[in-house]
GROMACS .gro file of C-alpha atoms in nm:
model
  380
    1MET     CA    1   0.000   0.000   0.000
    2VAL     CA    2   0.266   0.253   0.100
    3GLY     CA    3   0.473   0.178  -0.210
    4LEU     CA    4   0.177   0.249  -0.436
    5LEU     CA    5   0.097   0.567  -0.245
    6ILE     CA    6   0.456   0.680  -0.303
    7ILE     CA    7   0.404   0.635  -0.677
    8THR     CA    8   0.077   0.828  -0.689
    9HIS     CA    9   0.188   1.102  -0.450
   10THR     CA   10   0.511   1.152  -0.649
   11SER     CA   11   0.295   1.223  -0.951
   12PHE     CA   12   0.066   1.461  -0.761
   13ASN     CA   13   0.351   1.660  -0.607
   14GLY     CA   14   0.552   1.678  -0.926
   15ILE     CA   15   0.258   1.790  -1.138
   16ARG     CA   16   0.158   2.051  -0.881
   17ILE     CA   17   0.506   2.207  -0.894
   18ALA     CA   18   0.528   2.175  -1.273
   19THR     CA   19   0.191   2.348  -1.304
   20SER     CA   20   0.307   2.645  -1.097
   21LEU     CA   21   0.629   2.679  -1.297
   22ALA     CA   22   0.441   2.643  -1.628
   23ALA     CA   23   0.207   2.925  -1.524
   24ILE     CA   24   0.501   3.151  -1.441
   25LYS     CA   25   0.671   3.072  -1.774
   26ALA     CA   26   0.347   3.150  -1.957
   27GLY     CA   27   0.344   3.495  -1.797
   28GLY     CA   28   0.069   3.422  -1.547
   29GLY     CA   29   0.273   3.537  -1.247
   30ALA     CA   30   0.183   3.489  -0.882
   31LEU     CA   31  -0.190   3.541  -0.943
   32TRP     CA   32  -0.213   3.247  -1.185
   33VAL     CA   33   0.001   3.036  -0.955
   34GLY     CA   34  -0.255   3.106  -0.685
   35ILE     CA   35  -0.544   3.023  -0.919
   36LEU     CA   36  -0.391   2.693  -1.028
   37THR     CA   37  -0.300   2.597  -0.672
   38ALA     CA   38  -0.659   2.669  -0.575
   39MET     CA   39  -0.796   2.455  -0.858
   40PHE     CA   40  -0.629   2.146  -0.712
   41ASN     CA   41  -0.863   2.190  -0.413
   42LEU     CA   42  -1.177   2.374  -0.530
   43VAL     CA   43  -1.389   2.083  -0.656
   44PRO     CA   44  -1.253   1.836  -0.395
   45ALA     CA   45  -1.381   2.073  -0.126
   46PHE     CA   46  -1.739   2.011  -0.241
   47LEU     CA   47  -1.703   1.637  -0.307
   48ALA     CA   48  -1.493   1.514  -0.015
   49ILE     CA   49  -1.773   1.432   0.232
   50TYR     CA   50  -1.966   1.242  -0.037
   51VAL     CA   51  -1.651   1.054  -0.136
   52GLY     CA   52  -1.580   0.972   0.228
   53ARG     CA   53  -1.927   0.823   0.269
   54ARG     CA   54  -1.876   0.612  -0.044
   55VAL     CA   55  -1.541   0.493   0.089
   56ASP     CA   56  -1.723   0.373   0.403
   57ARG     CA   57  -1.943   0.152   0.185
   58LEU     CA   58  -1.750   0.048  -0.128
   59PRO     CA   59  -1.470  -0.206  -0.169
   60LEU     CA   60  -1.158   0.009  -0.144
   61ARG     CA   61  -1.014  -0.104  -0.478
   62LYS     CA   62  -1.279   0.087  -0.671
   63PRO     CA   63  -1.206   0.438  -0.539
   64LEU     CA   64  -0.831   0.375  -0.545
   65VAL     CA   65  -0.834   0.276  -0.913
   66PHE     CA   66  -1.076   0.553  -1.010
   67GLY     CA   67  -0.863   0.817  -0.840
   68CYS     CA   68  -0.548   0.697  -1.015
   69LEU     CA   69  -0.710   0.698  -1.359
   70LEU     CA   70  -0.851   1.048  -1.313
   71ALA     CA   71  -0.516   1.185  -1.194
   72ALA     CA   72  -0.338   1.023  -1.490
   73ALA     CA   73  -0.588   1.173  -1.735
   74GLY     CA   74  -0.528   1.521  -1.594
   75GLY     CA   75  -0.152   1.487  -1.628
   76LEU     CA   76  -0.169   1.357  -1.986
   77VAL     CA   77  -0.393   1.644  -2.096
   78ALA     CA   78  -0.153   1.894  -1.935
   79ALA     CA   79   0.133   1.736  -2.133
   80TRP     CA   80  -0.066   1.774  -2.453
   81GLN     CA   81  -0.183   2.135  -2.405
   82PRO     CA   82  -0.001   2.321  -2.121
   83MET     CA   83  -0.201   2.643  -2.163
   84LEU     CA   84  -0.321   2.830  -1.856
   85TRP     CA   85  -0.692   2.750  -1.883
   86VAL     CA   86  -0.617   2.386  -1.971
   87LEU     CA   87  -0.385   2.361  -1.671
   88ALA     CA   88  -0.668   2.488  -1.451
   89LEU     CA   89  -0.899   2.209  -1.571
   90CYS     CA   90  -0.624   1.950  -1.532
   91ALA     CA   91  -0.551   2.071  -1.181
   92SER     CA   92  -0.916   2.014  -1.090
   93ALA     CA   93  -0.913   1.659  -1.229
   94ILE     CA   94  -0.585   1.574  -1.057
   95GLY     CA   95  -0.708   1.726  -0.731
   96ILE     CA   96  -1.025   1.514  -0.737
   97GLY     CA   97  -0.825   1.203  -0.822
   98TRP     CA   98  -0.582   1.252  -0.537
   99MET     CA   99  -0.864   1.333  -0.293
  100VAL     CA  100  -1.031   0.999  -0.373
  101ILE     CA  101  -0.700   0.813  -0.334
  102ALA     CA  102  -0.627   0.988  -0.004
  103ALA     CA  103  -0.970   0.914   0.145
  104ALA     CA  104  -0.950   0.544   0.060
  105SER     CA  105  -0.585   0.499   0.156
  106GLN     CA  106  -0.622   0.674   0.493
  107TYR     CA  107  -0.913   0.442   0.572
  108ALA     CA  108  -0.704   0.141   0.475
  109VAL     CA  109  -0.389   0.245   0.663
  110GLY     CA  110  -0.584   0.335   0.976
  111SER     CA  111  -0.757  -0.002   0.959
  112TYR     CA  112  -0.424  -0.184   0.930
  113GLY     CA  113  -0.306  -0.007   1.243
  114SER     CA  114  -0.630  -0.066   1.433
  115GLU     CA  115  -0.652  -0.442   1.381
  116ALA     CA  116  -0.484  -0.507   1.717
  117GLY     CA  117  -0.691  -0.237   1.889
  118SER     CA  118  -0.384  -0.030   1.976
  119SER     CA  119  -0.357   0.346   1.923
  120GLU     CA  120   0.022   0.305   1.931
  121LEU     CA  121   0.007   0.071   1.631
  122ARG     CA  122  -0.225   0.313   1.454
  123VAL     CA  123   0.021   0.600   1.503
  124LYS     CA  124   0.297   0.372   1.373
  125ALA     CA  125   0.090   0.281   1.065
  126PHE     CA  126   0.020   0.645   0.983
  127SER     CA  127   0.386   0.731   1.048
  128ILE     CA  128   0.495   0.469   0.793
  129MET     CA  129   0.247   0.610   0.543
  130ALA     CA  130   0.371   0.961   0.616
  131MET     CA  131   0.732   0.848   0.563
  132GLY     CA  132   0.625   0.722   0.224
  133PHE     CA  133   0.475   1.062   0.147
  134SER     CA  134   0.807   1.216   0.248
  135VAL     CA  135   0.982   1.006  -0.016
  136SER     CA  136   0.729   1.111  -0.280
  137SER     CA  137   0.749   1.476  -0.173
  138PHE     CA  138   1.124   1.452  -0.237
  139LEU     CA  139   1.094   1.271  -0.571
  140GLY     CA  140   0.806   1.471  -0.720
  141PRO     CA  141   0.965   1.819  -0.727
  142LEU     CA  142   1.303   1.670  -0.820
  143ILE     CA  143   1.163   1.483  -1.120
  144ALA     CA  144   0.957   1.783  -1.227
  145GLY     CA  145   1.247   2.027  -1.202
  146PHE     CA  146   1.492   1.797  -1.382
  147MET     CA  147   1.252   1.717  -1.668
  148ILE     CA  148   1.159   2.084  -1.714
  149ASP     CA  149   1.521   2.203  -1.719
  150HIS     CA  150   1.662   1.923  -1.937
  151VAL     CA  151   1.369   1.817  -2.159
  152SER     CA  152   1.041   2.013  -2.155
  153PHE     CA  153   0.727   2.089  -1.959
  154ALA     CA  154   0.532   1.842  -2.174
  155ALA     CA  155   0.781   1.566  -2.091
  156ALA     CA  156   0.755   1.644  -1.720
  157PHE     CA  157   0.375   1.621  -1.725
  158GLY     CA  158   0.384   1.306  -1.938
  159VAL     CA  159   0.632   1.114  -1.723
  160LEU     CA  160   0.450   1.207  -1.403
  161ALA     CA  161   0.112   1.109  -1.553
  162VAL     CA  162   0.230   0.754  -1.623
  163LEU     CA  163   0.292   0.685  -1.253
  164PRO     CA  164  -0.075   0.670  -1.141
  165LEU     CA  165  -0.150   0.438  -1.434
  166ILE     CA  166   0.103   0.193  -1.293
  167ALA     CA  167  -0.052   0.230  -0.947
  168ALA     CA  168  -0.404   0.174  -1.084
  169ALA     CA  169  -0.304  -0.164  -1.228
  170ALA     CA  170  -0.145  -0.267  -0.898
  171PHE     CA  171  -0.440  -0.147  -0.687
  172TRP     CA  172  -0.675  -0.358  -0.899
  173SER     CA  173  -0.467  -0.674  -0.856
  174LYS     CA  174  -0.571  -0.882  -0.554
  175ARG     CA  175  -0.245  -1.074  -0.579
  176LEU     CA  176  -0.030  -0.764  -0.540
  177LEU     CA  177  -0.230  -0.589  -0.268
  178LYS     CA  178  -0.431  -0.726   0.023
  179LEU     CA  179  -0.660  -0.463   0.170
  180PRO     CA  180  -0.782  -0.476   0.534
  181SER     CA  181  -1.079  -0.707   0.576
  182ILE     CA  182  -1.279  -0.462   0.791
  183ALA     CA  183  -1.284  -0.193   0.522
  184GLY     CA  184  -1.584  -0.134   0.298
  185LYS     CA  185  -1.815  -0.370   0.494
  186VAL     CA  186  -2.078  -0.130   0.632
  187ALA     CA  187  -2.312  -0.077   0.338
  188ASP     CA  188  -2.621  -0.069   0.562
  189ALA     CA  189  -2.472   0.139   0.843
  190PRO     CA  190  -2.675   0.442   0.960
  191THR     CA  191  -2.572   0.785   0.840
  192GLY     CA  192  -2.600   1.131   0.989
  193SER     CA  193  -2.507   1.489   0.918
  194ALA     CA  194  -2.156   1.629   0.926
  195SER     CA  195  -2.265   1.858   1.210
  196GLU     CA  196  -2.305   1.551   1.432
  197LEU     CA  197  -1.938   1.470   1.380
  198LEU     CA  198  -1.836   1.830   1.448
  199ALA     CA  199  -2.024   1.813   1.778
  200VAL     CA  200  -1.767   1.561   1.904
  201PRO     CA  201  -1.502   1.783   2.072
  202ILE     CA  202  -1.194   1.574   1.988
  203VAL     CA  203  -1.304   1.539   1.624
  204ARG     CA  204  -1.376   1.913   1.591
  205ASN     CA  205  -1.058   2.032   1.762
  206THR     CA  206  -0.837   1.784   1.577
  207LEU     CA  207  -0.988   1.892   1.245
  208ILE     CA  208  -0.915   2.258   1.323
  209THR     CA  209  -0.558   2.181   1.431
  210GLY     CA  210  -0.501   1.972   1.120
  211ALA     CA  211  -0.629   2.257   0.905
  212PHE     CA  212  -0.365   2.495   1.048
  213ILE     CA  213  -0.090   2.246   0.963
  214THR     CA  214  -0.209   2.158   0.614
  215ILE     CA  215  -0.272   2.520   0.519
  216GLY     CA  216   0.083   2.604   0.623
  217TRP     CA  217   0.211   2.311   0.417
  218ASP     CA  218   0.022   2.404   0.101
  219LEU     CA  219   0.094   2.775   0.124
  220TYR     CA  220   0.461   2.687   0.159
  221LEU     CA  221   0.443   2.488  -0.166
  222PHE     CA  222   0.270   2.786  -0.330
  223MET     CA  223   0.505   3.054  -0.197
  224VAL     CA  224   0.845   2.890  -0.253
  225PRO     CA  225   0.821   2.872  -0.637
  226VAL     CA  226   0.715   3.238  -0.644
  227LEU     CA  227   0.995   3.348  -0.409
  228GLY     CA  228   1.248   3.132  -0.593
  229THR     CA  229   1.148   3.287  -0.924
  230GLU     CA  230   1.183   3.637  -0.776
  231LEU     CA  231   1.536   3.540  -0.664
  232LYS     CA  232   1.605   3.407  -1.018
  233LEU     CA  233   1.659   3.047  -0.909
  234THR     CA  234   1.640   2.772  -1.171
  235ALA     CA  235   1.363   2.512  -1.173
  236THR     CA  236   1.615   2.255  -1.048
  237GLN     CA  237   1.714   2.480  -0.756
  238ILE     CA  238   1.349   2.540  -0.664
  239GLY     CA  239   1.287   2.167  -0.685
  240SER     CA  240   1.588   2.107  -0.461
  241VAL     CA  241   1.456   2.347  -0.196
  242LEU     CA  242   1.125   2.163  -0.190
  243SER     CA  243   1.295   1.824  -0.195
  244LEU     CA  244   1.508   1.912   0.109
  245PHE     CA  245   1.183   1.997   0.285
  246ALA     CA  246   1.073   1.642   0.205
  247VAL     CA  247   1.400   1.498   0.340
  248ALA     CA  248   1.335   1.670   0.672
  249VAL     CA  249   0.978   1.543   0.679
  250PHE     CA  250   1.103   1.187   0.626
  251ALA     CA  251   1.367   1.222   0.896
  252VAL     CA  252   1.129   1.351   1.161
  253ARG     CA  253   0.868   1.087   1.081
  254PHE     CA  254   1.130   0.817   1.119
  255MET     CA  255   1.166   0.944   1.476
  256MET     CA  256   0.791   0.960   1.545
  257PRO     CA  257   0.768   0.660   1.783
  258TRP     CA  258   1.039   0.813   2.004
  259LEU     CA  259   0.898   1.166   1.980
  260SER     CA  260   0.546   1.053   2.060
  261LYS     CA  261   0.664   0.861   2.364
  262LYS     CA  262   0.887   1.149   2.480
  263LEU     CA  263   0.654   1.446   2.428
  264GLY     CA  264   0.311   1.287   2.403
  265GLU     CA  265   0.080   1.332   2.105
  266ARG     CA  266  -0.031   1.683   2.198
  267GLY     CA  267   0.326   1.784   2.281
  268VAL     CA  268   0.450   1.676   1.938
  269ILE     CA  269   0.180   1.876   1.762
  270VAL     CA  270   0.235   2.194   1.967
  271THR     CA  271   0.615   2.180   1.935
  272ALA     CA  272   0.590   2.116   1.561
  273MET     CA  273   0.362   2.415   1.505
  274VAL     CA  274   0.586   2.648   1.706
  275LEU     CA  275   0.893   2.537   1.509
  276ALA     CA  276   0.722   2.572   1.171
  277GLY     CA  277   0.564   2.907   1.255
  278SER     CA  278   0.892   3.055   1.376
  279THR     CA  279   1.073   2.938   1.063
  280PHE     CA  280   0.807   3.088   0.835
  281VAL     CA  281   0.880   3.423   0.999
  282ALA     CA  282   1.252   3.374   0.933
  283PHE     CA  283   1.175   3.273   0.571
  284ALA     CA  284   1.038   3.622   0.510
  285PHE     CA  285   1.398   3.748   0.523
  286ALA     CA  286   1.557   3.471   0.314
  287HIS     CA  287   1.731   3.620   0.012
  288SER     CA  288   1.965   3.341  -0.096
  289TYR     CA  289   1.946   2.985  -0.224
  290SER     CA  290   2.157   2.845   0.061
  291LEU     CA  291   1.942   3.009   0.331
  292MET     CA  292   1.625   2.883   0.163
  293LEU     CA  293   1.766   2.529   0.178
  294VAL     CA  294   1.834   2.554   0.552
  295LEU     CA  295   1.496   2.705   0.638
  296SER     CA  296   1.315   2.458   0.413
  297PHE     CA  297   1.468   2.172   0.610
  298ILE     CA  298   1.359   2.325   0.943
  299ILE     CA  299   1.004   2.387   0.823
  300GLY     CA  300   0.994   2.026   0.707
  301LEU     CA  301   1.081   1.909   1.057
  302GLY     CA  302   0.795   2.113   1.203
  303LEU     CA  303   0.517   2.044   0.955
  304GLY     CA  304   0.619   1.681   0.906
  305ALA     CA  305   0.589   1.576   1.269
  306ALA     CA  306   0.225   1.664   1.332
  307GLN     CA  307   0.030   1.507   1.047
  308PRO     CA  308   0.056   1.135   1.143
  309ILE     CA  309  -0.075   1.210   1.492
  310VAL     CA  310  -0.361   1.421   1.356
  311LEU     CA  311  -0.467   1.134   1.128
  312SER     CA  312  -0.440   0.880   1.409
  313LEU     CA  313  -0.646   1.094   1.648
  314LEU     CA  314  -0.921   1.134   1.388
  315HIS     CA  315  -0.931   0.765   1.300
  316GLY     CA  316  -0.957   0.669   1.666
  317ALA     CA  317  -1.223   0.929   1.748
  318ALA     CA  318  -1.452   0.858   1.450
  319PRO     CA  319  -1.751   0.622   1.480
  320PRO     CA  320  -1.646   0.289   1.319
  321HIS     CA  321  -1.901   0.318   1.036
  322ARG     CA  322  -1.812   0.684   0.961
  323ILE     CA  323  -1.432   0.679   0.941
  324GLY     CA  324  -1.432   0.763   0.570
  325GLU     CA  325  -1.681   1.044   0.630
  326VAL     CA  326  -1.458   1.196   0.899
  327ASN     CA  327  -1.167   1.184   0.654
  328GLY     CA  328  -1.392   1.346   0.395
  329LEU     CA  329  -1.493   1.619   0.639
  330ARG     CA  330  -1.127   1.685   0.709
  331MET     CA  331  -1.058   1.713   0.336
  332THR     CA  332  -1.354   1.948   0.288
  333MET     CA  333  -1.230   2.185   0.558
  334ILE     CA  334  -0.874   2.173   0.432
  335SER     CA  335  -0.961   2.194   0.062
  336THR     CA  336  -1.187   2.494   0.120
  337SER     CA  337  -0.899   2.679   0.282
  338GLN     CA  338  -0.654   2.550   0.023
  339TRP     CA  339  -0.844   2.691  -0.272
  340THR     CA  340  -0.931   3.022  -0.107
  341MET     CA  341  -0.597   3.098   0.059
  342PRO     CA  342  -0.377   3.067  -0.255
  343LEU     CA  343  -0.616   3.297  -0.441
  344VAL     CA  344  -0.605   3.553  -0.162
  345PHE     CA  345  -0.229   3.523  -0.125
  346GLY     CA  346  -0.181   3.540  -0.501
  347VAL     CA  347  -0.370   3.870  -0.515
  348LEU     CA  348  -0.195   4.009  -0.207
  349SER     CA  349   0.149   3.918  -0.342
  350LEU     CA  350   0.091   4.156  -0.633
  351THR     CA  351   0.073   4.452  -0.394
  352THR     CA  352   0.260   4.351  -0.079
  353GLY     CA  353   0.530   4.117  -0.207
  354MET     CA  354   0.616   3.787  -0.039
  355LEU     CA  355   0.764   3.912   0.292
  356PRO     CA  356   0.434   4.000   0.469
  357LEU     CA  357   0.277   3.675   0.350
  358PHE     CA  358   0.543   3.461   0.517
  359LEU     CA  359   0.488   3.663   0.836
  360VAL     CA  360   0.111   3.602   0.822
  361VAL     CA  361   0.150   3.226   0.774
  362GLY     CA  362   0.406   3.209   1.053
  363GLY     CA  363   0.178   3.401   1.286
  364GLY     CA  364  -0.112   3.172   1.199
  365LEU     CA  365   0.085   2.859   1.287
  366LEU     CA  366   0.203   3.011   1.615
  367SER     CA  367  -0.158   3.098   1.703
  368GLY     CA  368  -0.261   2.746   1.610
  369SER     CA  369  -0.008   2.603   1.854
  370PHE     CA  370  -0.186   2.781   2.142
  371PHE     CA  371  -0.520   2.644   2.022
  372ALA     CA  372  -0.380   2.290   2.005
  373LYS     CA  373  -0.227   2.314   2.352
  374LYS     CA  374  -0.558   2.427   2.500
  375LYS     CA  375  -0.804   2.208   2.309
  376LEU     CA  376  -0.635   1.875   2.231
  377PRO     CA  377  -0.624   1.601   2.495
  378LYS     CA  378  -0.283   1.536   2.644
  379ASP     CA  379  -0.310   1.163   2.577
  380SER     CA  380  -0.500   0.981   2.301
   0.00000   0.00000   0.00000
């Protein structure tokens, strides 16, 4: 499962970076980068809860394969016609595809970790998945930057689009992948409104905390290509900055069992948000490639540590027959912010430049750390 997620997430990350750089090359500037970044999340924001409910009831192979095929189609069309409006449509298709994959895979991984009834095993399972995402976050920008610099944008989109096709074939094969037996077995389970889930304090507060972290992550991916272009860095250098971020994420997730035991789940989340927020503030004054590399690594340590625990807390707090729906609710909240914030930041960057924006994101993460310390339980 994790190996196939690495393949699909490499494609998603690489295409997202290639799309931003293609928009800049086409003369779209920061505003179009913001629009395209938003398009990866706009439609998923409206579909995520529905998809989550379907994941609760369907065999997991179906959404996994569908998501891969849709993401591949978006990448292939972008390779064929990398114009701005076409890229916007492709970003929507790829965003929907990845949202479906994420909802199904988080259900599956959480179920693997819950089979023994241990929250510790669930954290470990999500940490392993997150380490896989760290690998793909390293490979995606690196592949995109190398292909753009040495071949073409079309080649970058084409190569990255092939990866989810490979994953789709593997997801469909029962010989290659055994999915958890408890998944997709509640077709007749009762349903309710999303407001019922939000009424559960640990679900609501964990969703809000996770939104702070993911918004910081996605705005970082939006802001670095723009800042790098302003500093006249090459696509390979920008890809390297983002890839070093992924190296840090992998390293900190490798240490998650020790960190969780040492600091506790809430302690890890609070510390991670303070570290990331402080580094965002420092990033506002980064004016060199070498400094961007260092700060990118530190931000990776902060943002990378919190996500596995957030996912584990949500999986454990959700009603057994509504785990997919909780994941969908999380994606709706996050995607709504992800498509609005890049648009807002894209417009603001035209008048304020990048420095105030890094300060705002840093301040938001620091504020979120106080919220997490007050609202999250000390122990899961």
